């Protein structure tokens, strides 16, 4: 019973954290049409940033500034935002597929950087993070439950923030630029500035997810910022419905459930030789889910609404 | 004569080896409806693209209200009162007709990331005013009943009216229309012409690219003709009809 409960908390925590990242991608892709193929770079920047700023000093590692946790978490978001700002200035002139390739490259470069930079922990990653307020709780279960509430609160805040943003003239502007940048510019809008703003804002949200993820495991390593995570996050958004925040969250829980269930089923029922390839099989499955969804229901389970900006929808 | 609202001087635009606009100089006088005609490929749309900042000219200058605006960006030019529509309509397809129109006003405080949070009162007031104005404009172009439809789902002619409605939200003083009547049914064309003339009486200046000669002859004065990138005629509509150079340019292009 305790086992099931603690597993449920574990599952819901990770799914909630990933939901935040998917919401960030939804701002970029669903609303603005920015094809970010390197989500893990910004997720990773937040994760590494949080542990570096909030961690204890360790031999040979950068950081260990022991900042109060919330400041460290916020700092991780800022670092993700700075990375996005630099990447955005360099790549946002690119269109769709080129932007995807460029950002994918950035993410691979990021992984290589953290893998090879000894001061960032190298392949070992950064360990030994003291989780905030851990001492206040006697049992691990109680602590994890409290941490889940914290994550859930942040998920709800992120969701409300984005819903309000999307319903505003800013959201209207994002979608206009997604639909037809040239027309938007002919109406006095500045697409490059808006694209950069949306790219940074989405990446900061991904950074928040990364910071929470690293906090939850008290650990981050290059294994956590592999391209597969980018694909998973994309699958969650596509299945849920790009352009719809509720869809983004639902898609995350669904795909994460399918992912963990398939991993469990493979480890339980597949022959031993096959189990060696569990990761690869899941990789292929994620590919099928993305392609299948795009063919069968490209708008996702929860399609975007037509009239999003609130005052346009108001009764006349 | 008064100072022209738009003054085009020796504008040339090359695409590689190809010269799409060749040393064109035109003055557009305030309050006129200028017809811009010429065979397919004459360079009319390319000239519009240069005037609205979508393409830089290879050489030459453009002055708007006496100010040199050569190589200004499209968004800056719209803010200065220059609005344009497109030959092939460019609606924001997955947004409602009303939202398409509400997008256009400049300097909306809710258009900044923090606007919806720190200026929400101001934003709400602005939104209410913008919505009211958008409905008026939609009413004016006869699209009010379609306000809640997806802009990508309305007819091609209605999209042209929608583009007109969008730029009217910016209250431009100079409006460039690229083939507003092409593919539009006669009733809608009639509506469109009425709207253009009404706006013109209110003081707005128009430059209209149009292939429909009846349209041009009846409603445009002066008429300017381009052929192979060059200006081959400038004068009153009646003169255009009997101008041999112009007829040659048209017939030549059509026979080829
Ligand atoms: N971006 C471009 N790249 C290369 N060539 C172009 C480009 N835009 C236009 N052209 C060429 O320039 C010439 C003029 O085109 P433009 O669209 O200005 O003609 P137009 O007078 O508007 O014709 P139509 O009446 O058919 O609309 C054409 O030969 C066209 O192929
Ligand atoms: Mg044309």
XYZ file of C-alpha atoms and ligand atoms in Angstrom:
604
model
C 0.000 0.000 0.000
C 2.744 2.424 1.020
C 4.637 1.184 -1.983
C 1.811 2.036 -4.351
C 1.283 5.410 -2.755
C 4.925 6.325 -2.928
C 5.041 5.176 -6.520
C 2.020 7.289 -7.396
C 3.641 10.313 -5.797
C 6.824 9.618 -7.698
C 4.924 9.274 -10.966
C 2.806 12.382 -10.459
C 5.835 14.457 -9.476
C 7.807 13.566 -12.578
C 4.750 13.977 -14.806
C 4.026 17.384 -13.296
C 7.610 18.502 -13.815
C 7.520 17.349 -17.416
C 4.157 19.091 -17.856
C 5.853 22.378 -17.043
C 8.450 21.739 -19.760
C 5.713 20.809 -22.237
C 3.860 24.029 -21.405
C 7.053 25.910 -22.231
C 7.284 24.143 -25.570
C 3.624 24.881 -26.190
C 4.321 28.585 -25.847
C 7.095 28.294 -28.427
C 5.636 25.828 -30.891
C 1.899 25.690 -30.221
C 1.430 29.427 -30.022
C 4.340 30.990 -31.876
C 5.310 28.254 -34.344
C 8.936 28.107 -33.190
C 10.318 24.632 -33.831
C 12.599 24.097 -30.841
C 14.403 20.816 -31.443
C 16.683 21.285 -28.446
C 14.344 21.432 -25.474
C 16.847 19.566 -23.282
C 19.407 22.342 -23.589
C 17.120 24.751 -21.731
C 15.804 22.065 -19.390
C 19.445 21.158 -18.694
C 20.533 24.768 -18.218
C 17.875 25.130 -15.522
C 18.825 21.825 -13.912
C 22.559 22.463 -13.843
C 22.014 26.090 -12.911
C 19.866 25.219 -9.908
C 22.300 22.627 -8.558
C 25.329 24.855 -9.118
C 23.735 27.847 -7.439
C 22.074 25.981 -4.599
C 24.518 23.117 -3.995
C 27.241 22.678 -1.429
C 30.881 23.289 -2.430
C 32.594 20.226 -3.881
C 36.185 19.634 -4.868
C 36.880 20.483 -8.470
C 33.318 21.536 -9.243
C 32.130 24.974 -10.131
C 29.613 26.603 -7.867
C 28.377 25.258 -4.602
C 27.118 28.710 -3.777
C 24.563 27.393 -1.304
C 22.035 30.032 -2.246
C 18.581 29.704 -0.679
C 16.659 27.157 -2.670
C 14.068 29.408 -4.292
C 16.781 31.792 -5.416
C 18.797 28.910 -6.850
C 15.721 27.659 -8.694
C 15.034 31.132 -10.021
C 18.700 31.473 -10.965
C 18.436 28.277 -12.979
C 15.520 29.804 -14.867
C 17.546 32.940 -15.516
C 20.440 30.867 -16.833
C 18.072 28.988 -19.155
C 16.754 32.361 -20.293
C 20.244 33.664 -21.013
C 21.098 30.546 -23.010
C 17.833 31.027 -24.939
C 18.609 34.670 -25.535
C 21.997 33.856 -27.077
C 20.672 30.893 -29.061
C 17.669 32.941 -30.143
C 19.723 35.834 -31.426
C 21.791 33.399 -33.468
C 19.081 31.096 -34.805
C 15.677 32.741 -34.773
C 16.146 34.171 -38.231
C 15.984 30.570 -39.414
C 12.691 29.117 -40.514
C 11.018 25.948 -39.291
C 13.158 22.974 -40.220
C 16.398 24.918 -40.097
C 15.550 26.272 -36.683
C 14.799 22.709 -35.557
C 18.167 21.474 -36.778
C 20.044 24.389 -35.282
C 18.426 24.034 -31.866
C 18.908 20.272 -31.959
C 22.591 20.970 -32.547
C 22.663 23.343 -29.603
C 21.239 20.627 -27.360
C 23.828 18.092 -28.512
C 26.545 20.670 -27.945
C 25.154 21.314 -24.465
C 25.264 17.623 -23.622
C 28.843 17.394 -24.878
C 29.806 20.417 -22.863
C 28.499 19.060 -19.569
C 29.885 15.606 -20.342
C 33.384 16.887 -20.959
C 33.674 19.818 -18.592
C 35.140 18.446 -15.367
C 34.016 21.475 -13.401
C 30.432 20.631 -14.357
C 30.835 17.125 -13.044
C 31.656 15.498 -16.384
C 30.005 12.186 -17.109
C 29.404 11.678 -13.364
C 27.169 14.692 -13.168
C 26.563 16.742 -10.053
C 25.644 14.799 -6.946
C 25.200 15.540 -3.305
C 22.534 18.210 -3.557
C 20.765 18.817 -0.286
C 17.083 18.899 -0.993
C 15.385 21.925 0.548
C 13.728 21.541 3.946
C 14.460 17.824 3.937
C 15.140 17.917 7.706
C 11.633 19.049 8.476
C 10.211 15.709 7.425
C 10.804 12.426 9.170
C 9.950 10.026 6.397
C 10.979 10.112 2.776
C 7.363 9.545 1.838
C 6.134 12.620 3.666
C 8.895 14.682 2.140
C 8.125 13.457 -1.356
C 4.450 14.204 -0.843
C 5.306 17.740 0.236
C 7.631 18.182 -2.700
C 4.887 16.997 -5.023
C 2.570 19.652 -3.625
C 5.290 22.219 -4.286
C 5.730 21.023 -7.884
C 1.994 20.912 -8.432
C 1.680 24.474 -7.169
C 4.291 25.623 -9.639
C 2.577 23.699 -12.429
C -0.705 25.420 -11.636
C 0.967 28.840 -11.472
C 2.702 28.241 -14.804
C -0.561 27.105 -16.324
C -2.476 30.135 -15.073
C 0.307 32.467 -16.197
C 0.235 31.029 -19.707
C -3.545 30.945 -19.959
C -3.699 34.605 -19.073
C -0.869 35.422 -21.450
C -2.423 33.559 -24.356
C -5.792 35.198 -23.809
C -4.197 38.643 -24.052
C -3.229 40.735 -27.071
C 0.246 39.267 -26.629
C -1.130 35.787 -27.292
C -3.006 37.106 -30.299
C 0.242 38.546 -31.587
C 2.059 35.235 -31.104
C -0.525 33.356 -33.109
C -0.563 35.948 -35.866
C 3.184 35.568 -36.215
C 2.797 31.805 -36.265
C 0.150 32.062 -38.990
C 1.820 34.618 -41.247
C 4.821 36.598 -40.197
C 4.874 38.749 -43.328
C 1.269 39.815 -42.877
C 1.890 40.559 -39.205
C 4.844 42.725 -40.080
C 2.810 44.587 -42.685
C 0.429 45.416 -39.833
C 3.142 47.103 -37.820
C 4.292 44.175 -35.687
C 7.910 43.248 -35.151
C 8.125 39.480 -35.635
C 11.778 39.123 -34.697
C 11.275 40.789 -31.330
C 8.146 38.795 -30.550
C 9.725 35.511 -31.615
C 12.693 36.161 -29.348
C 10.437 37.071 -26.415
C 8.384 33.908 -26.824
C 11.486 31.776 -27.266
C 13.077 33.117 -24.087
C 9.849 32.896 -22.067
C 9.269 29.287 -23.148
C 12.874 28.382 -22.375
C 12.709 29.947 -18.914
C 9.710 27.704 -18.221
C 11.690 24.692 -19.458
C 14.493 25.823 -17.150
C 12.066 25.793 -14.226
C 11.133 22.215 -15.098
C 14.810 21.287 -15.280
C 15.527 22.865 -11.905
C 12.669 20.939 -10.283
C 13.787 17.735 -11.934
C 17.337 18.093 -10.605
C 15.987 18.945 -7.167
C 13.733 15.902 -7.142
C 16.583 13.517 -7.918
C 19.149 15.674 -6.071
C 21.307 14.883 -9.034
C 21.834 15.814 -12.650
C 24.086 14.222 -15.260
C 24.563 14.225 -19.030
C 22.319 11.141 -19.127
C 19.407 13.385 -18.208
C 19.847 15.720 -21.159
C 19.879 13.239 -24.022
C 17.849 13.957 -27.183
C 15.278 11.338 -26.169
C 13.893 13.751 -23.590
C 13.307 16.342 -26.310
C 11.398 13.751 -28.328
C 9.339 12.706 -25.333
C 8.383 16.293 -24.630
C 7.428 16.788 -28.259
C 5.350 13.616 -28.246
C 3.514 14.854 -25.163
C 2.645 18.145 -26.826
C 1.616 16.615 -30.145
C -0.579 13.990 -28.519
C -2.150 16.482 -26.139
C -2.722 19.158 -28.750
C -0.368 21.959 -29.722
C -1.827 25.355 -28.950
C -3.892 24.091 -26.026
C -2.410 24.270 -22.517
C -4.839 21.747 -21.095
C -3.891 19.399 -23.911
C -0.224 19.908 -23.119
C -0.703 18.771 -19.514
C -3.012 15.879 -20.399
C -0.652 14.740 -23.131
C 2.215 14.731 -20.663
C 0.461 12.536 -18.120
C -0.724 10.200 -20.875
C 2.606 9.776 -22.596
C 4.500 9.532 -19.331
C 2.104 6.814 -18.173
C 2.521 4.979 -21.472
C 6.275 5.360 -21.245
C 6.622 4.003 -17.727
C 4.077 1.257 -18.401
C 5.878 0.125 -21.517
C 9.199 0.127 -19.665
C 7.680 -1.907 -16.875
C 5.976 -4.335 -19.278
C 9.149 -4.863 -21.262
C 11.210 -5.537 -18.152
C 8.567 -7.888 -16.827
C 7.425 -9.896 -19.820
C 9.991 -9.553 -22.572
C 12.688 -12.219 -22.962
C 15.992 -11.328 -21.385
C 17.753 -10.700 -24.702
C 15.081 -8.200 -25.625
C 15.277 -6.436 -22.282
C 18.753 -5.251 -23.139
C 17.125 -3.123 -25.776
C 14.299 -1.748 -23.667
C 15.542 1.797 -24.181
C 15.794 1.395 -27.926
C 12.371 -0.201 -28.186
C 10.831 2.653 -26.239
C 12.670 5.059 -28.486
C 11.021 3.462 -31.505
C 7.638 3.484 -29.769
C 7.875 7.225 -29.129
C 8.627 7.700 -32.818
C 5.528 5.701 -33.738
C 3.387 7.722 -31.366
C 4.545 11.030 -32.867
C 4.158 9.930 -36.484
C 0.903 8.087 -35.834
C -0.624 11.053 -34.076
C 0.442 13.437 -36.824
C -1.224 11.211 -39.389
C -4.323 10.274 -37.458
C -5.106 13.430 -35.544
C -2.590 16.198 -36.191
C -4.478 18.680 -34.032
C -3.999 16.445 -30.966
C -6.518 15.163 -28.443
C -7.368 18.695 -27.316
C -7.256 20.913 -30.407
C -6.520 24.596 -30.216
C -9.556 26.814 -29.780
C -10.408 29.190 -32.605
C -11.007 32.311 -30.580
C -8.445 32.541 -27.845
C -8.079 36.185 -26.987
C -10.580 36.810 -24.267
C -12.089 40.067 -25.344
C -12.670 38.773 -28.856
C -14.570 35.876 -27.358
C -16.610 38.044 -25.030
C -20.320 38.357 -25.631
C -21.325 41.083 -27.977
C 0.958 71.439 -56.799
C 1.113 70.390 -53.175
C 3.839 68.133 -51.965
C 3.135 64.519 -52.982
C 2.311 62.064 -50.197
C 4.549 59.474 -51.821
C 7.487 60.253 -54.013
C 9.259 57.429 -55.830
C 12.573 58.378 -57.420
C 14.472 56.192 -59.890
C 13.566 52.986 -58.120
C 15.144 49.877 -59.568
C 14.866 46.351 -58.245
C 16.850 43.415 -59.614
C 16.389 39.709 -58.969
C 19.815 38.425 -59.928
C 20.237 39.275 -63.580
C 16.587 40.096 -63.980
C 15.416 43.699 -63.605
C 11.843 43.555 -62.286
C 11.492 47.294 -61.680
C 13.527 49.575 -63.909
C 14.205 53.180 -62.965
C 10.647 54.079 -61.992
C 9.781 57.571 -60.750
C 6.243 58.398 -59.625
C 4.645 61.071 -57.472
C 1.411 60.149 -55.744
C -0.676 63.200 -54.859
C -2.617 63.356 -51.630
C -6.293 62.495 -51.973
C -6.036 60.683 -55.300
C -6.930 57.164 -56.328
C -4.082 56.122 -58.591
C -4.516 53.111 -60.840
C -1.394 51.054 -61.459
C -1.782 48.838 -64.494
C 0.410 46.729 -66.712
C 0.690 43.204 -68.102
C 1.494 40.195 -65.928
C 5.062 40.316 -64.740
C 5.350 44.056 -65.339
C 6.724 44.580 -61.843
C 3.680 46.105 -60.152
C 3.699 43.877 -57.090
C 7.468 44.141 -56.858
C 7.141 47.921 -56.794
C 4.583 47.629 -53.954
C 6.992 45.379 -52.097
C 9.712 47.983 -52.405
C 7.401 50.800 -51.332
C 6.226 48.903 -48.248
C 9.689 47.853 -47.170
C 9.271 44.149 -47.880
C 12.043 44.303 -50.473
C 14.906 46.786 -50.499
C 15.336 48.580 -53.819
C 18.525 47.911 -55.738
C 18.720 51.659 -56.202
C 16.483 54.707 -55.928
C 14.634 56.392 -53.084
C 11.147 56.533 -51.621
C 9.821 59.521 -49.672
C 6.657 59.379 -47.600
C 5.301 62.801 -46.654
C 8.645 64.312 -47.517
C 10.622 61.943 -45.318
C 13.129 59.543 -46.828
C 11.788 56.092 -45.950
C 13.894 54.024 -48.339
C 14.708 50.657 -46.700
C 12.425 51.297 -43.727
C 10.917 48.086 -42.394
C 7.270 47.228 -43.153
C 6.231 47.571 -39.517
C 7.739 51.051 -39.279
C 6.017 52.108 -42.502
C 2.653 50.853 -41.278
C 3.120 52.909 -38.144
C 3.782 55.925 -40.372
C 0.448 55.488 -42.100
C 1.206 53.250 -45.057
C -1.101 50.239 -45.319
C -1.108 47.535 -47.961
C -3.050 44.450 -48.975
C -1.688 41.440 -50.812
C -2.393 40.078 -54.282
C -2.835 36.637 -52.748
C -4.658 37.252 -49.452
C -2.724 36.572 -46.283
C -5.283 36.036 -43.508
C -4.217 34.656 -40.129
C -6.025 31.488 -41.062
C -6.494 29.827 -37.674
C -7.689 32.983 -35.977
C -11.187 34.390 -36.064
C -12.048 37.210 -38.432
C -12.530 39.511 -35.452
C -9.151 38.595 -33.973
C -7.509 39.254 -37.330
C -8.837 42.776 -37.160
C -8.185 43.298 -33.453
C -4.548 42.446 -33.975
C -3.832 45.483 -36.088
C -3.965 48.525 -33.774
C -0.554 49.801 -32.811
C 0.937 50.177 -29.334
C -1.430 47.838 -27.504
C -0.240 47.669 -23.911
C -1.316 44.035 -23.706
C 1.075 43.150 -26.496
C 3.999 43.131 -24.127
C 4.803 40.050 -22.084
C 4.053 41.797 -18.776
C 1.113 43.806 -20.041
C -1.560 41.256 -19.111
C -0.214 41.151 -15.533
C 0.947 44.628 -14.616
C -1.256 46.744 -16.841
C -4.330 44.605 -16.897
C -6.736 47.469 -16.224
C -5.363 49.558 -19.039
C -5.284 46.490 -21.253
C -8.936 45.718 -20.594
C -10.014 49.268 -21.405
C -7.968 49.225 -24.593
C -9.346 45.843 -25.558
C -12.914 47.020 -25.125
C -12.225 50.039 -27.328
C -10.387 47.948 -29.912
C -13.194 45.425 -30.050
C -15.770 48.133 -30.558
C -13.729 49.730 -33.320
C -13.033 46.340 -34.921
C -16.735 45.578 -35.079
C -17.388 48.969 -36.654
C -14.742 48.351 -39.282
C -16.034 44.837 -39.934
C -19.469 46.284 -40.291
C -18.105 48.839 -42.724
C -16.613 46.137 -44.963
C -19.780 44.011 -44.545
C -17.975 41.204 -42.714
C -19.581 41.656 -39.292
C -21.714 38.499 -39.607
C -18.522 36.484 -40.104
C -16.695 37.921 -37.084
C -16.428 34.584 -35.300
C -15.493 32.481 -38.328
C -11.979 31.239 -38.926
C -10.307 33.669 -41.298
C -8.959 30.750 -43.332
C -12.492 29.534 -44.046
C -14.037 32.625 -45.621
C -14.060 33.187 -49.387
C -11.185 34.712 -51.295
C -13.141 37.893 -51.912
C -14.043 38.155 -48.251
C -10.373 37.730 -47.390
C -9.626 40.784 -49.499
C -12.203 42.756 -47.550
C -10.710 41.391 -44.337
C -7.276 42.663 -45.349
C -8.781 46.061 -45.989
C -10.469 45.970 -42.584
C -7.186 45.059 -40.900
C -5.267 47.980 -42.304
C -8.120 50.390 -41.609
C -7.580 49.687 -37.902
C -4.239 51.447 -38.232
C -5.944 54.472 -39.793
C -3.437 54.756 -42.653
C -3.356 57.842 -44.855
C -1.987 55.971 -47.862
C -3.381 52.581 -48.853
C -1.863 50.294 -51.479
C -4.256 47.636 -52.789
C -2.892 44.789 -54.915
C -5.659 43.564 -57.241
C -8.511 44.088 -54.768
C -11.137 42.987 -57.285
C -9.418 39.905 -58.703
C -11.501 36.828 -58.041
C -14.127 38.857 -56.237
C -17.720 38.528 -57.388
C -19.393 41.617 -58.948
C -21.584 42.380 -55.934
C -18.625 42.272 -53.591
C -16.559 44.329 -56.041
C -19.256 46.950 -56.051
C -19.209 47.011 -52.261
C -15.448 47.296 -52.310
C -15.514 50.224 -54.748
C -18.090 52.030 -52.632
C -15.907 51.557 -49.586
C -12.817 52.791 -51.370
C -14.582 55.894 -52.628
C -16.060 56.572 -49.216
C -12.634 56.323 -47.595
C -11.196 58.480 -50.342
C -13.757 61.179 -49.593
C -12.567 61.002 -45.989
C -9.133 61.966 -47.248
C -7.345 58.675 -47.705
C -5.062 58.271 -50.704
C -5.109 55.034 -52.693
C -2.831 53.297 -55.153
C -4.590 50.342 -56.728
C -3.091 47.622 -58.902
C -5.893 46.295 -61.069
C -6.281 44.349 -64.300
C -9.976 45.101 -64.665
C -9.921 48.017 -67.102
C -13.495 49.089 -66.429
C -12.630 49.386 -62.756
C -9.555 51.452 -63.531
C -11.211 53.686 -66.117
C -14.174 54.475 -63.894
C -12.545 54.919 -60.543
C -8.864 55.742 -60.934
C -7.254 59.029 -61.759
C -4.453 59.248 -62.654
C -3.476 55.982 -64.257
C 0.107 54.757 -64.390
C 1.239 51.852 -66.511
C 4.282 49.643 -66.094
C 5.625 47.261 -68.693
C 8.731 45.149 -68.291
C 9.589 47.093 -65.182
C 9.463 50.522 -66.774
C 6.891 53.244 -66.494
C 5.359 53.524 -69.970
C 2.399 55.772 -69.288
C 1.166 58.322 -66.794
C -1.953 60.383 -67.312
C -5.717 60.509 -67.170
C -7.790 57.399 -67.681
C -9.267 58.590 -70.995
C -5.831 59.207 -72.421
C -4.761 55.750 -71.374
C -7.425 54.174 -73.533
C -6.107 55.785 -76.691
C -2.408 55.603 -75.852
C -0.625 53.517 -78.461
C 2.486 52.783 -76.410
C 0.279 51.382 -73.732
C -1.809 49.317 -76.103
C 1.349 47.922 -77.634
C 2.700 46.993 -74.235
C -0.490 45.149 -73.375
C -1.084 43.529 -76.721
C 2.589 42.679 -77.105
C 2.598 40.949 -73.764
C -0.632 39.158 -74.433
C 0.262 37.925 -77.912
C 3.643 36.607 -76.859
N 11.146 37.202 -55.244
C 11.357 37.129 -56.595
N 12.438 36.487 -57.075
C 12.672 36.439 -58.396
N 11.889 36.994 -59.318
C 10.800 37.645 -58.898
C 10.478 37.749 -57.515
N 9.338 38.471 -57.387
C 8.964 38.789 -58.643
N 9.837 38.302 -59.556
C 9.762 38.488 -60.991
O 9.634 39.858 -61.247
C 8.717 40.071 -62.309
C 7.654 41.026 -61.866
O 6.815 40.368 -60.941
P 5.603 41.090 -60.240
O 5.005 40.130 -59.294
O 6.063 42.369 -59.703
O 4.634 41.339 -61.473
P 3.190 41.972 -61.488
O 3.256 43.165 -62.344
O 2.662 42.125 -60.129
O 2.404 40.839 -62.253
P 0.908 40.262 -62.036
O -0.005 41.209 -62.734
O 0.937 38.949 -62.693
O 0.670 40.198 -60.581
C 8.204 38.710 -62.733
O 8.899 38.290 -63.881
C 8.521 37.838 -61.563
O 8.800 36.526 -61.970
Mg 1.199 41.309 -59.019
